[in-house]
Amino acid sequence: MFEFLRTRLQQGKRTSPFPHGSAEFPARFRGLPVLDVGHCAEQQEIPSAVVTGARGERRAIDLGACLFSPEEAVCTPAGELSYTRDHRMATSSREGLVSASGEVALAQALNARMLSMFGRSLRLRSVVAGSCGGCEAELVALGNVVFDLARFGVQFVASPRHADGLVVTGAVSRNMRVALGKTYDAMPAPRIVIAVGACAITGGPFRGSEAVGDGLSVEWPVDLYVPGCPPHPLTMLDGLLRLLNRLPPERQPVAPAPSELPGPEALAQGYP
Amino acid sequence: MESIEAYRETVVNAVAGGQRLVALFGTPEDADRTRLLAILANDERGELGATSTFVRDRYPSLTPECPAAHSFEREIAEQCAILPEGHPWMKPLRRHLPDHRASGRCEVVLDPDVYEFFRVEGEEVHEVAVGPVHASVIEPGHFRFQVHGEQVLFLEIMLGYQHRGVEHLLETVNPARAMLVAESIAGDTVIGHAGAHCGAIEALARSRKTPHAQGIRGIALELERMANHVGDLGALSGDVAFQPAAAFFGRMRGECLNLLMTLSGNRYGRGLVRPGGVLFDLPLTMRSEMRGRLERLRDELEPVAALLFDNASVQARLEGVGTVSRAQCVEFGFVGPVARACEVARDVRQDHPYGIFRFAHIPVTTAWAGDVHARTLVRWHEVRRSLAFALEQLAALPAGAPRVSCGALRPNELVVSMEEGWRGEVAHVVITDDRGEIRRHKVIDPSFHNWSAVSLALPGNQISDFPLCNKSFNLSYAGHDL
Ligand code: SF4
């Protein structure tokens, strides 16, 4: 017993200060990407899934397609794409993820009726449908003592019939299509759907493969899009709390710091 | 090139003589022929060998004489539409249409929509079906138990729900995107798969990374191992309702991931490992910061592990459950901690040393009982040894460039690249064509070898012990399904 108490004391209290305190990220953390139009010194024709639109057209960043790799931060004909350390990027609509320079339309609260039902208690059912396992690992991390999802009244449940919302990860593989549809149908209305990760939004790194679809929104209505590969647990938490209108009002907004990218020598080596 | 008879004999005799099947797969050769390739490892001598033969639509199966070929041959039937005649369990493996079939053929050997489960008949026997949607946040798989009372008689596992067409993508997309696909084969083994992928590319391009880059990759690989082992120690504690250790380990897993994020900008190490070395350097200030955090982590881990391993009621729950025997391990070719927990000291870092592991050795941890307890113990000791290794490397990282250039790939070559990921041997086999383009990219995640171990470990146990048992293996569905 004494050993338990001593270990408990040594471990201390570890819950993240978020959402009341600030969220800290290391210098290299790649959060919200931004496009600096016209800033790029040498303009290379580098194809990027993130920056859409051909030369001469109006360019846009699609956060739903971003895999947050260092290589995606490049000079494109549209300008220079870089990352910030801003973890907030979940949106309520697919269009909200697409913008001219990276200012996303952050998720809106559910309507009053839904809020009165789910605002203080939301039960979620997870369906994994053609993922790499990375997004689920972060969903599981949401339950640890640091992020402690349960303190907001959000809980994962075992049965779709007990769930208010569906969290989908993965690129909707052919072999999970039926199970995903059945799970959705088994949930009582009203229900919400949350797409977590690049795979669930656009197919992610597997986009174009015959074995998967192009993400969830093609067939199912989605209420919350959480971009990332995988999204940081705080990105998920931020999105959920926005949806539930549980985020404290923001203090003076500070411009997020840019994330530190690899040295040019390392990036320049490229691929064979 | 051998005749099919000679090929069979080579493989069967090698495995009977103690060698291990690393890979067995097909690659289309022309309109109607497919080349079958076997990669064999002699772990004692640190050698790899390859043998191959041509087949058309069928050949005599190896599995009756060489059980380690079981899943590989189902994969060949499914990917290449070739029938291994006499295979005792010819059912779909991932349930998809052939994607590596000789160009002139159009047959399908295994219909992806037809799958018959094995059934035990008898009055008091009942069947329990679980998945693909599970009770908590887990990857999809289907488990079919034949149960008598509480006792499991037979467990059949049907996978393929996570099939994303990874090999086909790796063979067709551009190299920069292929790198991101390789990092997404199994999301908890990013460094392991990226390392094996880059190892193959570097060998084909004759690119030599600096010892500096090798050191950084080694540190990242061991941090990945620690994160996963520590997380599973927590999950196992949770499965036996030992909450304090579950909470503490869960939090400390996060600290391992955060160390990877400090280094690479991503909690799973994405963006770090690239052909020719690493993208991110490890400056001196970061090294000392990481050392400090690792030392603190070590001091916090030890007492929690003591809570777990000194508690008699926890030990009683782990011992004698889900046993894999040494003989089964040798026969089926299991790898990683599953093998090491039944006294089979297999470890790529020791048997086929590569990169930093040629200069700095991590002692191999083994246990003998082969049960949940043995696997838990092996994983805890691996955490300690990986942590000590990372501390050592951070103090002694040689100077050098993080990344060197990686030129064009050599034409018509075959490369086998292996890493000891946290689950065991991660192998990538890459074959180039006469223009130096990648023609075949075979990926073998350790889970591919080890899923049969779960089916073998369950019979005779209570069905209620399944979650605990399964967690002690914690195999990847994504890594298996590709
Ligand atoms: S979005 Fe990235 S991390 Fe999530 S499942 Fe897809 S590949 Fe894995």
Short mmCIF file of C-alpha atoms in Angstrom, two decimals, chain A residues 31-261:
data_model
loop_
_atom_site.label_atom_id
_atom_site.label_comp_id
_atom_site.label_asym_id
_atom_site.label_seq_id
_atom_site.Cartn_x
_atom_site.Cartn_y
_atom_site.Cartn_z
CA GLY A 31 0.40 22.09 -37.18
CA LEU A 32 -1.80 24.27 -39.36
CA PRO A 33 -0.18 24.88 -42.78
CA VAL A 34 -0.20 28.37 -44.31
CA LEU A 35 0.41 29.57 -47.86
CA ASP A 36 2.45 32.71 -48.26
CA VAL A 37 1.43 33.95 -51.70
CA GLY A 38 4.16 35.46 -53.82
CA HIS A 39 6.82 35.00 -51.17
CA CYS A 40 8.55 32.11 -52.84
CA ALA A 41 11.98 32.94 -54.18
CA GLU A 42 12.38 30.23 -56.79
CA GLN A 43 9.20 28.90 -58.19
CA GLN A 44 9.31 25.17 -58.74
CA GLU A 45 6.59 23.14 -60.30
CA ILE A 46 6.17 20.68 -57.43
CA PRO A 47 2.91 18.80 -57.45
CA SER A 48 1.22 18.95 -54.10
CA ALA A 49 -2.02 17.40 -52.98
CA VAL A 50 -2.34 20.18 -50.44
CA VAL A 51 -2.18 23.10 -52.83
CA THR A 52 -4.83 22.65 -55.48
CA GLY A 53 -5.41 24.50 -58.75
CA ALA A 54 -3.10 24.53 -61.76
CA ARG A 55 -0.78 27.36 -62.77
CA GLY A 56 -2.77 30.45 -63.59
CA GLU A 57 -5.84 29.34 -61.64
CA ARG A 58 -6.90 30.46 -58.20
CA ARG A 59 -4.89 28.36 -55.75
CA ALA A 60 -6.16 26.95 -52.50
CA ILE A 61 -4.89 24.84 -49.63
CA ASP A 62 -6.87 21.70 -48.87
CA LEU A 63 -6.21 20.72 -45.27
CA GLY A 64 -8.13 17.50 -45.75
CA ALA A 65 -5.46 16.28 -48.16
CA CYS A 66 -2.48 17.38 -46.08
CA LEU A 67 -0.30 14.61 -44.65
CA PHE A 68 1.77 17.11 -42.64
CA SER A 69 5.04 15.80 -44.02
CA PRO A 70 8.08 18.10 -44.17
CA GLU A 71 8.17 17.64 -47.96
CA GLU A 72 4.74 19.16 -48.46
CA ALA A 73 6.15 22.44 -47.14
CA VAL A 74 7.64 23.59 -50.42
CA CYS A 75 7.66 26.45 -52.84
CA THR A 76 4.81 25.84 -55.21
CA PRO A 77 3.86 28.06 -58.13
CA ALA A 78 1.23 29.47 -55.79
CA GLY A 79 3.66 30.58 -53.12
CA GLU A 80 5.45 29.13 -50.14
CA LEU A 81 3.68 26.54 -48.05
CA SER A 82 4.89 26.25 -44.47
CA TYR A 83 3.60 24.92 -41.16
CA THR A 84 2.77 26.71 -37.95
CA ARG A 85 2.59 25.28 -34.44
CA ASP A 86 -1.14 25.96 -34.32
CA HIS A 87 -2.98 22.76 -33.42
CA ARG A 88 -6.47 24.18 -34.06
CA MET A 89 -7.82 23.12 -37.44
CA ALA A 90 -10.97 21.03 -37.07
CA THR A 91 -13.92 22.28 -39.13
CA SER A 92 -17.64 21.67 -39.46
CA SER A 93 -17.66 21.43 -43.24
CA ARG A 94 -15.54 19.98 -45.98
CA GLU A 95 -15.34 23.43 -47.63
CA GLY A 96 -14.08 24.88 -44.35
CA LEU A 97 -10.87 22.92 -44.85
CA VAL A 98 -10.18 24.62 -48.16
CA SER A 99 -8.92 28.19 -48.14
CA ALA A 100 -6.75 30.56 -50.13
CA SER A 101 -3.94 30.83 -47.61
CA GLY A 102 -4.66 28.54 -44.68
CA GLU A 103 -7.14 30.43 -42.51
CA VAL A 104 -9.60 27.64 -41.77
CA ALA A 105 -13.20 28.11 -40.75
CA LEU A 106 -12.89 26.46 -37.33
CA ALA A 107 -15.69 24.17 -36.22
CA GLN A 108 -18.98 25.72 -35.13
CA ALA A 109 -21.07 24.59 -32.18
CA LEU A 110 -23.92 22.16 -32.85
CA ASN A 111 -27.42 23.65 -33.01
CA ALA A 112 -29.30 24.38 -29.79
CA ARG A 113 -31.33 21.19 -29.85
CA MET A 114 -28.28 19.00 -30.35
CA LEU A 115 -26.33 20.94 -27.72
CA SER A 116 -29.06 20.44 -25.16
CA MET A 117 -28.78 16.71 -25.76
CA PHE A 118 -25.02 16.22 -26.21
CA GLY A 119 -23.42 19.32 -24.70
CA ARG A 120 -22.50 17.76 -21.37
CA SER A 121 -22.54 14.11 -22.32
CA LEU A 122 -21.52 12.67 -25.64
CA ARG A 123 -21.12 8.97 -26.29
CA LEU A 124 -19.07 7.92 -29.24
CA ARG A 125 -18.62 4.70 -31.14
CA SER A 126 -15.36 4.21 -33.02
CA VAL A 127 -15.21 2.49 -36.38
CA VAL A 128 -11.84 1.84 -37.94
CA ALA A 129 -12.16 1.41 -41.69
CA GLY A 130 -8.90 1.03 -43.60
CA SER A 131 -6.44 2.94 -41.46
CA CYS A 132 -2.78 2.44 -40.58
CA GLY A 133 -3.67 2.30 -36.90
CA GLY A 134 -2.11 5.70 -36.20
CA CYS A 135 -5.33 7.67 -35.81
CA GLU A 136 -6.75 5.08 -33.39
CA ALA A 137 -3.58 5.26 -31.33
CA GLU A 138 -4.26 8.98 -30.85
CA LEU A 139 -7.94 8.33 -30.10
CA VAL A 140 -6.83 5.93 -27.39
CA ALA A 141 -4.36 8.54 -26.11
CA LEU A 142 -7.30 10.93 -25.61
CA GLY A 143 -8.37 8.66 -22.77
CA ASN A 144 -5.07 8.79 -20.84
CA VAL A 145 -4.59 10.90 -17.74
CA VAL A 146 -3.04 13.78 -19.71
CA PHE A 147 -5.88 14.48 -22.14
CA ASP A 148 -8.56 12.76 -20.05
CA LEU A 149 -11.46 13.06 -22.45
CA ALA A 150 -13.92 11.85 -19.81
CA ARG A 151 -13.57 15.11 -17.86
CA PHE A 152 -15.64 16.73 -20.63
CA GLY A 153 -18.35 14.09 -20.50
CA VAL A 154 -17.20 12.45 -23.72
CA GLN A 155 -16.91 8.69 -23.66
CA PHE A 156 -16.37 5.82 -26.06
CA VAL A 157 -19.03 3.13 -25.77
CA ALA A 158 -19.17 -0.46 -26.97
CA SER A 159 -22.50 -0.51 -28.75
CA PRO A 160 -23.65 1.73 -31.60
CA ARG A 161 -27.12 1.64 -30.04
CA HIS A 162 -25.73 3.43 -27.00
CA ALA A 163 -23.88 6.01 -29.08
CA ASP A 164 -24.68 9.59 -30.05
CA GLY A 165 -21.86 9.87 -32.50
CA LEU A 166 -19.63 7.86 -34.79
CA VAL A 167 -15.89 8.48 -35.03
CA VAL A 168 -14.48 7.15 -38.27
CA THR A 169 -10.79 6.65 -38.98
CA GLY A 170 -9.31 5.16 -42.14
CA ALA A 171 -9.90 5.53 -45.84
CA VAL A 172 -13.13 3.46 -45.92
CA SER A 173 -11.68 0.22 -47.23
CA ARG A 174 -13.80 -1.97 -49.46
CA ASN A 175 -13.88 -4.64 -46.76
CA MET A 176 -15.21 -2.26 -44.07
CA ARG A 177 -17.90 -0.54 -46.11
CA VAL A 178 -20.70 -2.87 -45.00
CA ALA A 179 -19.73 -2.86 -41.32
CA LEU A 180 -19.45 0.93 -41.34
CA GLY A 181 -22.89 1.33 -42.91
CA LYS A 182 -24.47 -1.13 -40.47
CA THR A 183 -22.92 0.65 -37.49
CA TYR A 184 -24.18 4.01 -38.71
CA ASP A 185 -27.67 2.61 -39.28
CA ALA A 186 -27.73 1.05 -35.81
CA MET A 187 -27.22 4.41 -34.09
CA PRO A 188 -30.36 6.22 -32.94
CA ALA A 189 -31.02 9.64 -34.51
CA PRO A 190 -30.06 12.39 -34.02
CA ARG A 191 -26.47 11.33 -34.41
CA ILE A 192 -23.26 13.00 -35.39
CA VAL A 193 -20.36 11.75 -37.51
CA ILE A 194 -16.75 12.73 -36.94
CA ALA A 195 -14.06 12.08 -39.57
CA VAL A 196 -10.64 11.83 -37.96
CA GLY A 197 -7.46 11.99 -40.05
CA ALA A 198 -6.52 12.56 -43.67
CA CYS A 199 -7.61 9.02 -44.59
CA ALA A 200 -11.17 9.49 -43.40
CA ILE A 201 -11.42 12.88 -45.11
CA THR A 202 -9.78 12.24 -48.50
CA GLY A 203 -8.19 8.77 -48.47
CA GLY A 204 -4.90 10.19 -47.13
CA PRO A 205 -1.76 8.42 -48.31
CA PHE A 206 -3.94 5.67 -49.83
CA ARG A 207 -5.96 8.00 -52.02
CA GLY A 208 -6.46 6.52 -55.46
CA SER A 209 -5.98 2.90 -54.39
CA GLU A 210 -8.69 0.56 -55.63
CA ALA A 211 -8.99 -0.99 -52.19
CA VAL A 212 -10.26 2.21 -50.54
CA GLY A 213 -12.72 5.02 -51.17
CA ASP A 214 -11.94 8.74 -51.27
CA GLY A 215 -12.96 9.35 -47.70
CA LEU A 216 -16.12 9.46 -45.73
CA SER A 217 -17.92 12.61 -46.89
CA VAL A 218 -18.66 11.10 -50.27
CA GLU A 219 -21.30 8.82 -48.73
CA TRP A 220 -21.96 9.83 -45.13
CA PRO A 221 -22.87 13.23 -43.68
CA VAL A 222 -19.98 14.49 -41.56
CA ASP A 223 -20.36 16.98 -38.69
CA LEU A 224 -16.73 17.38 -37.71
CA TYR A 225 -13.57 17.08 -39.80
CA VAL A 226 -10.30 16.65 -37.92
CA PRO A 227 -7.33 16.88 -40.30
CA GLY A 228 -3.93 15.37 -39.54
CA CYS A 229 -1.87 12.26 -40.13
CA PRO A 230 -2.56 11.48 -37.39
CA PRO A 231 -4.13 14.55 -35.74
CA HIS A 232 -2.55 15.49 -32.42
CA PRO A 233 -4.88 14.56 -29.51
CA LEU A 234 -5.26 18.28 -28.76
CA THR A 235 -6.42 18.90 -32.33
CA MET A 236 -9.15 16.31 -31.78
CA LEU A 237 -10.00 17.69 -28.36
CA ASP A 238 -10.15 21.27 -29.68
CA GLY A 239 -12.54 20.21 -32.45
CA LEU A 240 -14.79 18.24 -30.10
CA LEU A 241 -14.98 21.06 -27.58
CA ARG A 242 -15.83 23.58 -30.32
CA LEU A 243 -18.59 21.28 -31.52
CA LEU A 244 -19.95 21.01 -27.98
CA ASN A 245 -19.51 24.73 -27.32
CA ARG A 246 -17.32 23.88 -24.34
CA LEU A 247 -14.23 25.89 -25.22
CA PRO A 248 -13.61 28.90 -22.96
CA PRO A 249 -13.68 32.22 -24.87
CA GLU A 250 -10.32 32.82 -26.46
CA ARG A 251 -8.02 35.39 -25.01
CA GLN A 252 -6.09 37.81 -27.21
CA PRO A 253 -5.24 35.69 -30.25
CA VAL A 254 -1.50 35.27 -30.68
CA ALA A 255 0.04 34.59 -34.06
CA PRO A 256 1.19 30.95 -33.93
CA ALA A 257 4.94 30.38 -34.19
CA PRO A 258 6.23 28.84 -37.41
CA SER A 259 7.40 25.25 -37.08
CA GLU A 260 11.06 24.52 -37.60
CA LEU A 261 11.61 22.60 -40.83
#
